Every structure is written in structure tokens, then in C-alpha cells.
Amino acid sequence: MKRSPSSLLLALAFLAGSVLGGCATTPAQAPDSARVRVDWTDPQRFADVRENPAPSPARKNPEEWLQPLARWLQYRADQVLPAGDQLKVTFTDIKRAGAYEPWRGPQWMDVRIVKDIYPPRIDLRFTLTDASGKTLDQGERKLTDLAFLSRGTINNDDPLRYEKRMLDDWLRKEFATKSMR
């Protein structure tokens, strides 16, 4: 039986996807970490919701993008923190990369325009404790990435890619040296 090249390519792609998909643990698959807790204040007061004039799902239900962002931070922080340390993070304000430009017309009301003049910003509070509960570090941070479009991203299809990268940068800067103690 002769097989067409396209059916062989399809079979190889399926096999590669099955093998690679089974090897990677993604944040969506990661279990809740007892070491890292992420929550947020009132999302209706976040700049991203307040400044969105459109009655979009992101404005009506900001948890749709807050939960994946929190899971990402939880997953990545769990990889960075030394064994026994615990981290609690509270998002106090978020302005995602891009903005809505209602003057473009009603057909553009739900389209986020990403330009360098609309950088991402995340304000947060955190507390780092050791295994005995002793506070090692705490504070408030205002994260922003003014060069967010100049840097590459791993997943160009992820609508939260700029915010996730900014959180990764913060974790690396804030906790990488602490993990060497």
C-alpha cells in the first residue's frame, strides 16, 4: 500500500506532538503550589479594566486573563525559589501591553492595539518567608517594560506574553541572588 507524502507528514507531526506534549509541564498543567500564592485586589479598579472603553469580555471578566497570569507566576516562582521558601504575591494594578483605540470605529472596539507607547505595567506586593515562617523579604514593586516590543518572545500567540516575560524578569532579578544563600 502506497502512502501519500502528506499522510506521512501528518502521521509524523502527530507522533512528534504526542511525544513532545507528554514531556513538557506547562503552567496550565502545573498543580497549585503550596509554596507560591498569588492573588489580586479588586480587578475592576485595575488600569487595564478602567481604561478599556469597550464592553469586552476582558473588561467584564478580568479573571479570564488574571488567572492564567497568576498560574504563570506561581509556576515560574516555584522553579526559582530555594527549597522551603514561600512567596505570597498580590497584584494591586495591571495594565497589559497595548490599548484599545475606540476612535478607529466600532469594528475595532474589541481590538487591542500593541504599540511601544502602550507598555505593560504590573504593580504588586510580595512577602517571601522561609520554612519556619520568618519573613526574609517583602515590599511593593512597580514593574514595567518600556522595551517590550524590542525584545523577542517565545510564544507570539500568547496574549499575555509581555506580562509573563516581565514577571520572569522580576523573579530573576528579585530572587535569583537570594537562591544562592
XYZ file of N, CA, C and O in Angstrom:
724
model
N 0.836 -1.171 0.000
C 0.000 0.000 0.000
C 0.887 1.242 0.000
O 1.744 1.414 0.851
N 0.680 2.101 -0.946
C 1.478 3.300 -1.080
C 0.785 4.460 -0.360
O -0.391 4.683 -0.518
N 1.571 5.173 0.457
C 1.013 6.299 1.202
C 1.488 7.591 0.571
O 2.622 7.691 0.110
N 0.623 8.595 0.640
C 0.995 9.897 0.083
C 1.946 10.600 1.049
O 1.921 10.350 2.252
N 2.800 11.473 0.519
C 3.725 12.216 1.388
C 2.986 13.033 2.457
O 3.447 13.169 3.572
N 1.805 13.559 2.104
C 1.087 14.382 3.084
C 0.568 13.537 4.240
O 0.566 13.988 5.383
N 0.161 12.303 3.998
C -0.316 11.470 5.101
C 0.845 11.045 5.998
O 0.691 10.925 7.210
N 2.034 10.833 5.403
C 3.211 10.516 6.211
C 3.618 11.718 7.074
O 3.957 11.559 8.251
N 3.591 12.912 6.492
C 3.917 14.108 7.260
C 2.920 14.324 8.392
O 3.297 14.690 9.501
N 1.659 14.073 8.118
C 0.634 14.226 9.144
C 0.862 13.230 10.283
O 0.772 13.584 11.462
N 1.195 11.997 9.935
C 1.456 10.983 10.958
C 2.689 11.346 11.789
O 2.693 11.193 13.011
N 3.752 11.834 11.137
C 4.952 12.254 11.860
C 4.672 13.449 12.770
O 5.157 13.503 13.904
N 3.891 14.385 12.281
C 3.551 15.556 13.095
C 2.742 15.140 14.322
O 2.971 15.633 15.429
N 1.815 14.211 14.141
C 1.019 13.727 15.267
C 1.905 13.019 16.288
O 1.798 13.248 17.488
N 2.812 12.182 15.801
C 3.716 11.460 16.685
C 4.628 12.416 17.446
O 4.798 12.302 18.656
N 5.191 13.397 16.754
C 6.068 14.370 17.406
C 5.295 15.184 18.438
O 5.771 15.428 19.544
N 4.083 15.583 18.113
C 3.263 16.333 19.056
C 2.917 15.520 20.282
O 2.909 16.022 21.407
N 2.655 14.236 20.095
C 2.333 13.373 21.229
C 3.531 13.207 22.150
O 3.409 13.274 23.368
N 4.700 12.990 21.558
C 5.906 12.788 22.352
C 6.300 14.074 23.070
O 6.527 14.094 24.270
N 6.372 15.182 22.329
C 6.780 16.447 22.929
C 5.741 16.964 23.908
O 6.080 17.504 24.955
N 4.492 16.793 23.607
C 3.437 17.255 24.504
C 3.443 16.500 25.819
O 3.128 17.045 26.866
N 3.820 15.253 25.801
C 3.844 14.468 27.023
C 5.042 14.757 27.897
O 5.040 14.459 29.077
N 6.084 15.365 27.348
C 7.306 15.611 28.113
C 7.292 16.932 28.850
O 7.957 17.083 29.854
N 6.575 17.895 28.346
C 6.644 19.230 28.933
C 5.547 19.453 29.961
O 4.428 19.033 29.773
N 5.905 20.108 31.039
C 4.917 20.540 32.003
C 4.702 22.013 31.778
O 5.624 22.805 31.879
N 3.498 22.385 31.450
C 3.188 23.782 31.207
C 2.493 24.359 32.427
O 1.973 23.619 33.257
N 2.454 25.683 32.539
C 1.773 26.287 33.672
C 0.313 25.859 33.776
O -0.210 25.727 34.857
N -0.356 25.650 32.646
C -1.747 25.240 32.698
C -1.895 23.856 33.326
O -2.916 23.532 33.914
N -0.869 23.018 33.205
C -0.915 21.670 33.755
C -0.319 21.601 35.154
O -0.499 20.620 35.842
N 0.391 22.636 35.548
C 1.090 22.605 36.825
C 0.093 22.613 37.975
O -0.868 23.364 37.958
N 0.314 21.781 38.982
C -0.583 21.788 40.133
C -0.364 23.047 40.956
O 0.675 23.685 40.890
N -1.369 23.407 41.737
C -1.219 24.553 42.628
C -0.060 24.307 43.570
O 0.078 23.245 44.150
N 0.764 25.304 43.723
C 1.926 25.200 44.587
C 1.567 25.717 45.968
O 1.000 26.794 46.105
N 1.902 24.953 46.988
C 1.684 25.414 48.357
C 2.718 26.469 48.722
O 2.518 27.240 49.650
N 3.810 26.509 47.985
C 4.892 27.459 48.279
C 4.647 28.840 47.705
O 5.203 29.814 48.179
N 3.852 28.945 46.667
C 3.645 30.220 45.991
C 2.143 30.500 45.910
O 1.401 29.726 45.325
N 1.750 31.600 46.506
C 0.343 32.022 46.484
C 0.250 33.340 45.741
O 1.018 34.267 46.008
N -0.688 33.417 44.810
C -0.882 34.637 44.030
C -2.358 35.002 44.095
O -3.219 34.154 43.866
N -2.622 36.248 44.434
C -3.988 36.754 44.396
C -3.967 38.192 43.896
O -2.927 38.681 43.463
N -5.097 38.870 43.942
C -5.157 40.233 43.443
C -6.216 41.008 44.207
O -7.115 40.440 44.816
N -6.056 42.331 44.168
C -7.058 43.211 44.740
C -8.200 43.324 43.740
O -8.257 42.562 42.777
N -9.075 44.285 43.881
C -10.254 44.434 43.024
C -9.858 44.688 41.567
O -9.391 45.774 41.223
N -10.058 43.700 40.689
C -9.622 43.873 39.289
C -10.416 44.934 38.531
O -9.930 45.456 37.533
N -11.612 45.268 38.996
C -12.381 46.320 38.320
C -11.706 47.686 38.463
O -11.996 48.599 37.715
N -10.787 47.801 39.418
C -10.048 49.049 39.612
C -8.700 49.044 38.892
O -7.978 50.030 38.921
N -8.339 47.934 38.264
C -7.085 47.859 37.535
C -7.148 48.778 36.310
O -8.187 48.918 35.671
N -6.006 49.371 35.982
C -5.930 50.293 34.834
C -6.390 49.618 33.548
O -7.044 50.247 32.717
N -6.080 48.340 33.381
C -6.450 47.655 32.143
C -7.963 47.587 31.976
O -8.467 47.643 30.863
N -8.687 47.471 33.060
C -10.144 47.402 33.005
C -10.733 48.814 32.919
O -11.616 49.075 32.111
N -10.232 49.719 33.735
C -10.745 51.094 33.770
C -10.577 51.809 32.438
O -11.445 52.568 32.014
N -9.442 51.581 31.784
C -9.122 52.318 30.562
C -9.659 51.658 29.296
O -9.412 52.135 28.200
N -10.383 50.576 29.447
C -10.949 49.877 28.301
C -12.375 50.372 28.079
O -13.263 50.056 28.858
N -12.622 51.145 27.013
C -13.961 51.691 26.797
C -14.957 50.660 26.257
O -16.148 50.874 26.334
N -14.460 49.571 25.731
C -15.333 48.585 25.102
C -15.943 47.648 26.139
O -15.304 47.311 27.127
N -17.161 47.206 25.897
C -17.759 46.212 26.793
C -17.266 44.812 26.433
O -18.032 43.915 26.111
N -15.962 44.640 26.456
C -15.357 43.374 26.028
C -15.366 42.365 27.165
O -15.505 42.722 28.332
N -15.165 41.078 26.848
C -15.079 40.062 27.898
C -13.931 40.339 28.871
O -14.053 40.055 30.055
N -12.830 40.916 28.389
C -11.693 41.218 29.265
C -12.074 42.266 30.308
O -11.549 42.268 31.407
N -12.991 43.143 29.966
C -13.441 44.152 30.924
C -14.507 43.575 31.849
O -14.522 43.865 33.036
N -15.394 42.785 31.300
C -16.468 42.208 32.106
C -15.946 41.151 33.063
O -16.451 40.997 34.162
N -14.954 40.391 32.634
C -14.438 39.295 33.445
C -12.909 39.270 33.382
O -12.324 38.431 32.699
N -12.241 40.167 34.120
C -10.774 40.210 34.068
C -10.113 38.948 34.619
O -8.944 38.700 34.349
N -10.852 38.125 35.347
C -10.275 36.873 35.843
C -9.866 35.953 34.703
O -9.017 35.092 34.876
N -10.435 36.161 33.517
C -10.065 35.343 32.359
C -8.600 35.502 32.000
O -7.997 34.594 31.463
N -8.019 36.667 32.243
C -6.590 36.840 31.989
C -5.789 36.902 33.287
O -4.598 36.640 33.282
N -6.434 37.218 34.404
C -5.720 37.239 35.681
C -5.338 35.840 36.148
O -4.234 35.620 36.647
N -6.228 34.897 35.996
C -5.936 33.533 36.449
C -4.764 32.907 35.695
O -3.871 32.348 36.325
N -4.706 32.987 34.358
C -3.523 32.448 33.675
C -2.235 33.168 34.061
O -1.177 32.547 34.185
N -2.315 34.472 34.292
C -1.136 35.225 34.707
C -0.685 34.792 36.102
O 0.507 34.604 36.351
N -1.631 34.571 36.993
C -1.307 34.107 38.348
C -0.716 32.697 38.314
O 0.260 32.407 39.008
N -1.292 31.817 37.480
C -0.745 30.456 37.361
C 0.677 30.485 36.821
O 1.525 29.717 37.250
N 0.928 31.370 35.861
C 2.270 31.504 35.298
C 3.260 31.920 36.381
O 4.320 31.324 36.518
N 2.911 32.947 37.145
C 3.804 33.418 38.201
C 4.031 32.327 39.240
O 5.153 32.121 39.695
N 2.988 31.625 39.577
C 3.097 30.545 40.554
C 4.045 29.457 40.050
O 4.946 29.007 40.770
N 3.876 29.079 38.826
C 4.697 28.034 38.208
C 6.166 28.448 38.136
O 7.065 27.707 38.529
N 6.416 29.666 37.658
C 7.791 30.123 37.475
C 8.488 30.411 38.807
O 9.662 30.107 38.981
N 7.769 30.991 39.755
C 8.366 31.271 41.064
C 8.717 29.978 41.784
O 9.743 29.895 42.468
N 7.906 28.969 41.612
C 8.176 27.674 42.239
C 9.501 27.094 41.742
O 10.193 26.391 42.474
N 9.877 27.415 40.516
C 11.145 26.942 39.946
C 12.344 27.733 40.464
O 13.449 27.218 40.512
N 12.131 28.991 40.839
C 13.225 29.886 41.210
C 13.531 29.852 42.707
O 14.683 29.950 43.107
N 12.498 29.721 43.509
C 12.684 29.828 44.961
C 13.466 28.657 45.529
O 13.296 27.513 45.097
N 14.301 28.924 46.533
C 15.007 27.835 47.225
C 14.014 26.938 47.962
O 12.932 27.388 48.337
N 14.390 25.702 48.152
C 13.523 24.750 48.860
C 13.162 25.308 50.230
O 14.011 25.839 50.940
N 11.899 25.198 50.584
C 11.423 25.644 51.883
C 10.893 27.062 51.906
O 10.071 27.405 52.742
N 11.358 27.914 51.009
C 10.871 29.295 50.981
C 9.464 29.345 50.404
O 9.083 28.511 49.572
N 8.701 30.333 50.870
C 7.338 30.531 50.394
C 7.179 31.973 49.952
O 7.763 32.881 50.551
N 6.376 32.177 48.910
C 6.172 33.506 48.352
C 4.686 33.785 48.250
O 3.921 32.937 47.779
N 4.282 34.956 48.695
C 2.909 35.417 48.521
C 2.966 36.707 47.714
O 3.687 37.640 48.075
N 2.235 36.743 46.610
C 2.207 37.903 45.723
C 0.763 38.351 45.557
O -0.130 37.530 45.350
N 0.554 39.654 45.647
C -0.760 40.242 45.394
C -0.609 41.275 44.290
O 0.147 42.235 44.434
N -1.318 41.066 43.188
C -1.358 42.059 42.119
C -2.244 43.209 42.605
O -3.392 42.987 42.979
N -1.716 44.432 42.586
C -2.502 45.584 43.021
C -2.975 46.442 41.853
O -3.927 47.203 41.995
N -2.327 46.326 40.714
C -2.769 47.012 39.497
C -2.062 46.379 38.304
O -0.896 45.988 38.409
N -2.774 46.280 37.207
C -2.189 45.732 35.978
C -2.695 46.537 34.796
O -3.878 46.822 34.675
N -1.767 46.883 33.944
C -2.071 47.486 32.645
C -1.351 46.626 31.631
O -0.123 46.644 31.552
N -2.108 45.834 30.902
C -1.493 44.938 29.928
C -0.939 45.735 28.748
O -1.325 46.872 28.504
N -0.027 45.098 28.026
C 0.566 45.729 26.845
C -0.527 46.032 25.826
O -1.445 45.241 25.626
N -0.408 47.184 25.202
C -1.391 47.572 24.204
C -2.535 48.348 24.822
O -2.621 48.506 26.037
N -3.399 48.844 23.954
C -4.562 49.599 24.413
C -5.642 49.518 23.342
O -5.383 49.133 22.198
N -6.828 49.889 23.753
C -7.951 49.964 22.815
C -8.019 51.389 22.295
O -7.830 52.345 23.038
N -8.264 51.513 21.004
C -8.337 52.819 20.376
C -9.733 52.976 19.758
O -9.937 52.689 18.576
N -10.696 53.447 20.546
C -12.083 53.494 20.087
C -12.319 54.440 18.916
O -13.299 54.282 18.179
N -11.417 55.411 18.711
C -11.582 56.330 17.605
C -11.406 55.654 16.249
O -11.720 56.237 15.221
N -10.939 54.423 16.245
C -10.796 53.691 14.981
C -12.140 53.220 14.441
O -12.225 52.781 13.303
N -13.174 53.251 15.274
C -14.509 52.859 14.830
C -15.038 51.680 15.614
O -14.293 50.988 16.318
N -16.343 51.413 15.514
C -16.967 50.365 16.321
C -16.437 48.954 16.030
O -16.418 48.109 16.915
N -15.981 48.705 14.820
C -15.458 47.375 14.498
C -14.125 47.095 15.190
O -13.667 45.963 15.245
N -13.494 48.126 15.760
C -12.208 47.988 16.437
C -12.333 48.053 17.962
O -11.331 48.087 18.664
N -13.543 48.077 18.477
C -13.759 48.253 19.916
C -13.141 47.134 20.755
O -12.771 47.353 21.903
N -13.051 45.939 20.226
C -12.500 44.803 20.965
C -11.094 44.429 20.521
O -10.610 43.344 20.832
N -10.420 45.304 19.791
C -9.090 45.006 19.269
C -8.054 45.774 20.085
O -8.087 47.001 20.157
N -7.160 45.024 20.691
C -6.074 45.641 21.459
C -4.950 45.973 20.481
O -4.406 45.112 19.809
N -4.606 47.252 20.417
C -3.546 47.730 19.539
C -2.249 47.746 20.349
O -2.163 48.427 21.375
N -1.257 46.998 19.903
C 0.010 46.914 20.625
C 1.032 47.790 19.918
O 1.406 47.531 18.778
N 1.433 48.842 20.628
C 2.450 49.785 20.155
C 3.399 50.044 21.317
O 3.043 49.856 22.476
N 4.575 50.567 20.993
C 5.540 50.844 22.053
C 5.086 51.939 23.015
O 5.607 52.053 24.118
N 4.085 52.725 22.650
C 3.581 53.762 23.556
C 2.613 53.193 24.598
O 2.173 53.928 25.483
N 2.297 51.907 24.500
C 1.406 51.245 25.448
C 2.141 50.084 26.138
O 1.810 48.920 25.923
N 3.147 50.371 26.971
C 3.904 49.274 27.600
C 3.100 48.589 28.711
O 2.193 49.188 29.292
N 3.450 47.338 29.023
C 2.793 46.648 30.134
C 3.293 47.191 31.472
O 4.425 47.670 31.581
N 2.423 47.108 32.468
C 2.782 47.528 33.815
C 2.071 46.626 34.815
O 0.882 46.345 34.661
N 2.795 46.168 35.813
C 2.215 45.376 36.893
C 2.717 45.935 38.214
O 3.921 46.041 38.425
N 1.790 46.301 39.072
C 2.124 46.716 40.433
C 1.766 45.554 41.347
O 0.692 44.962 41.208
N 2.673 45.238 42.273
C 2.429 44.101 43.151
C 3.041 44.306 44.529
O 3.916 45.140 44.710
N 2.547 43.524 45.472
C 3.122 43.413 46.812
C 3.548 41.965 46.975
O 2.893 41.055 46.455
N 4.629 41.742 47.722
C 5.076 40.372 47.927
C 5.658 40.207 49.314
O 6.121 41.163 49.928
N 5.617 38.970 49.782
C 6.260 38.583 51.032
C 6.929 37.244 50.797
O 6.287 36.297 50.340
N 8.217 37.187 51.102
C 8.996 35.950 50.996
C 9.307 35.480 52.414
O 9.832 36.243 53.217
N 8.963 34.234 52.718
C 9.238 33.671 54.045
C 10.012 32.371 53.889
O 9.953 31.719 52.847
N 10.725 32.009 54.964
C 11.433 30.728 54.938
C 10.524 29.642 55.503
O 9.361 29.890 55.830
N 11.052 28.435 55.646
C 10.255 27.288 56.089
C 9.679 27.478 57.485
O 8.608 26.956 57.806
N 10.361 28.258 58.327
C 9.865 28.478 59.690
C 8.855 29.615 59.763
O 8.287 29.869 60.823
N 8.620 30.330 58.655
C 7.676 31.429 58.633
C 8.314 32.788 58.845
O 7.632 33.816 58.840
N 9.618 32.827 59.007
C 10.340 34.092 59.195
C 10.343 34.862 57.873
O 10.672 34.319 56.816
N 9.996 36.143 57.933
C 9.977 36.980 56.744
C 11.401 37.288 56.304
O 12.184 37.846 57.060
N 11.713 36.902 55.080
C 13.038 37.154 54.509
C 13.074 38.446 53.708
O 14.093 39.127 53.665
N 11.961 38.755 53.058
C 11.894 39.950 52.221
C 10.431 40.265 51.979
O 9.581 39.368 51.934
N 10.152 41.533 51.832
C 8.805 41.952 51.462
C 8.878 43.333 50.857
O 9.878 44.031 51.020
N 7.839 43.688 50.140
C 7.841 45.008 49.542
C 6.801 45.160 48.467
O 5.968 44.275 48.238
N 6.859 46.295 47.828
C 5.995 46.608 46.700
C 6.892 46.871 45.505
O 7.961 47.458 45.647
N 6.458 46.433 44.364
C 7.220 46.671 43.140
C 6.279 47.193 42.059
O 5.126 46.775 41.971
N 6.803 48.079 41.241
C 6.096 48.588 40.076
C 6.912 48.145 38.870
O 7.961 48.720 38.592
N 6.439 47.121 38.204
C 7.152 46.557 37.067
C 6.646 47.197 35.785
O 5.446 47.373 35.604
N 7.562 47.517 34.911
C 7.196 47.991 33.585
C 8.310 47.612 32.623
O 9.458 47.442 33.032
N 7.959 47.447 31.372
C 8.943 47.079 30.353
C 8.771 48.012 29.164
O 7.955 47.757 28.284
N 9.532 49.107 29.163
C 9.410 50.099 28.104
C 9.935 49.587 26.762
O 9.582 50.113 25.718
N 10.770 48.556 26.784
C 11.334 47.991 25.555
C 10.653 46.672 25.190
O 11.238 45.836 24.522
N 9.395 46.495 25.600
C 8.730 45.207 25.427
C 8.621 44.752 23.975
O 8.630 43.556 23.705
N 8.552 45.671 23.033
C 8.468 45.280 21.624
C 9.834 45.038 20.995
O 9.924 44.450 19.929
N 10.882 45.476 21.650
C 12.236 45.324 21.109
C 12.857 43.989 21.473
O 13.906 43.636 20.949
N 12.234 43.292 22.402
C 12.771 42.007 22.863
C 11.938 40.875 22.277
O 10.743 41.014 22.096
N 12.574 39.780 21.999
C 11.862 38.639 21.449
C 11.005 37.944 22.490
O 11.208 38.085 23.686
N 10.002 37.219 22.027
C 9.178 36.410 22.921
C 9.168 34.984 22.414
O 9.362 34.718 21.229
N 8.916 34.066 23.321
C 8.914 32.656 22.953
C 7.637 32.278 22.219
O 7.659 31.575 21.239
N 6.504 32.768 22.702
C 5.222 32.378 22.132
C 4.482 33.616 21.650
O 3.825 34.301 22.439
N 4.556 33.893 20.377
C 3.902 35.077 19.817
C 2.389 34.970 19.787
O 1.716 35.947 19.488
N 1.845 33.788 20.061
C 0.398 33.613 20.071
C -0.202 33.817 21.458
O -1.416 33.814 21.612
N 0.626 33.984 22.466
C 0.143 34.151 23.836
C -0.222 35.619 24.069
O 0.648 36.491 23.992
N -1.480 35.928 24.366
C -1.854 37.328 24.576
C -1.236 37.944 25.833
O -1.239 39.161 25.981
N -0.679 37.128 26.715
C -0.044 37.627 27.940
C 1.481 37.518 27.892
O 2.144 37.577 28.921
N 2.049 37.356 26.711
C 3.484 37.094 26.586
C 4.348 38.206 27.164
O 5.376 37.932 27.768
N 3.947 39.453 27.003
C 4.763 40.559 27.506
C 4.706 40.636 29.031
O 5.712 40.885 29.681
N 3.531 40.395 29.584
C 3.378 40.422 31.039
C 4.104 39.244 31.679
O 4.761 39.404 32.717
N 4.031 38.091 31.072
C 4.719 36.904 31.600
C 6.234 37.114 31.582
O 6.926 36.775 32.539
N 6.737 37.677 30.493
C 8.177 37.921 30.417
C 8.614 38.940 31.464
O 9.662 38.806 32.086
N 7.782 39.939 31.701
C 8.098 40.941 32.715
C 8.124 40.303 34.112
O 9.000 40.607 34.923
N 7.197 39.399 34.387
C 7.206 38.687 35.665
C 8.423 37.778 35.780
O 9.037 37.681 36.849
N 8.796 37.116 34.699
C 10.018 36.292 34.690
C 11.246 37.144 35.015
O 12.105 36.742 35.802
N 11.327 38.321 34.403
C 12.451 39.227 34.667
C 12.490 39.614 36.140
O 13.556 39.637 36.759
N 11.326 39.934 36.704
C 11.261 40.312 38.116
C 11.717 39.162 39.020
O 12.517 39.365 39.926
N 11.228 37.962 38.747
C 11.623 36.808 39.564
C 13.134 36.595 39.510
O 13.780 36.345 40.524
N 13.694 36.704 38.314
C 15.129 36.504 38.137
C 15.920 37.573 38.907
O 16.867 37.261 39.612
N 15.510 38.825 38.793
C 16.226 39.911 39.466
C 16.020 39.887 40.975
O 16.950 40.134 41.733
N 14.812 39.616 41.400
C 14.470 39.701 42.823
C 14.960 38.500 43.621
O 15.408 38.646 44.748
N 14.878 37.303 43.038
C 15.104 36.101 43.830
C 16.279 35.241 43.392
O 16.653 34.323 44.100
N 16.892 35.525 42.240
C 17.998 34.690 41.767
C 19.180 34.757 42.738
O 19.768 33.738 43.072
N 19.530 35.934 43.222
C 20.663 36.036 44.135
C 20.321 35.471 45.505
O 21.172 34.913 46.187
N 19.065 35.572 45.904
C 18.634 35.030 47.190
C 18.681 33.503 47.188
O 18.861 32.881 48.206
N 18.499 32.916 46.001
C 18.513 31.456 45.939
C 19.909 30.895 46.083
O 20.101 29.693 46.192
N 20.932 31.755 46.139
C 22.305 31.306 46.291
C 22.743 31.276 47.739
O 23.876 30.980 48.029
N 21.861 31.634 48.692
C 22.288 31.685 50.093
C 22.508 30.339 50.693
O 22.282 29.302 50.269
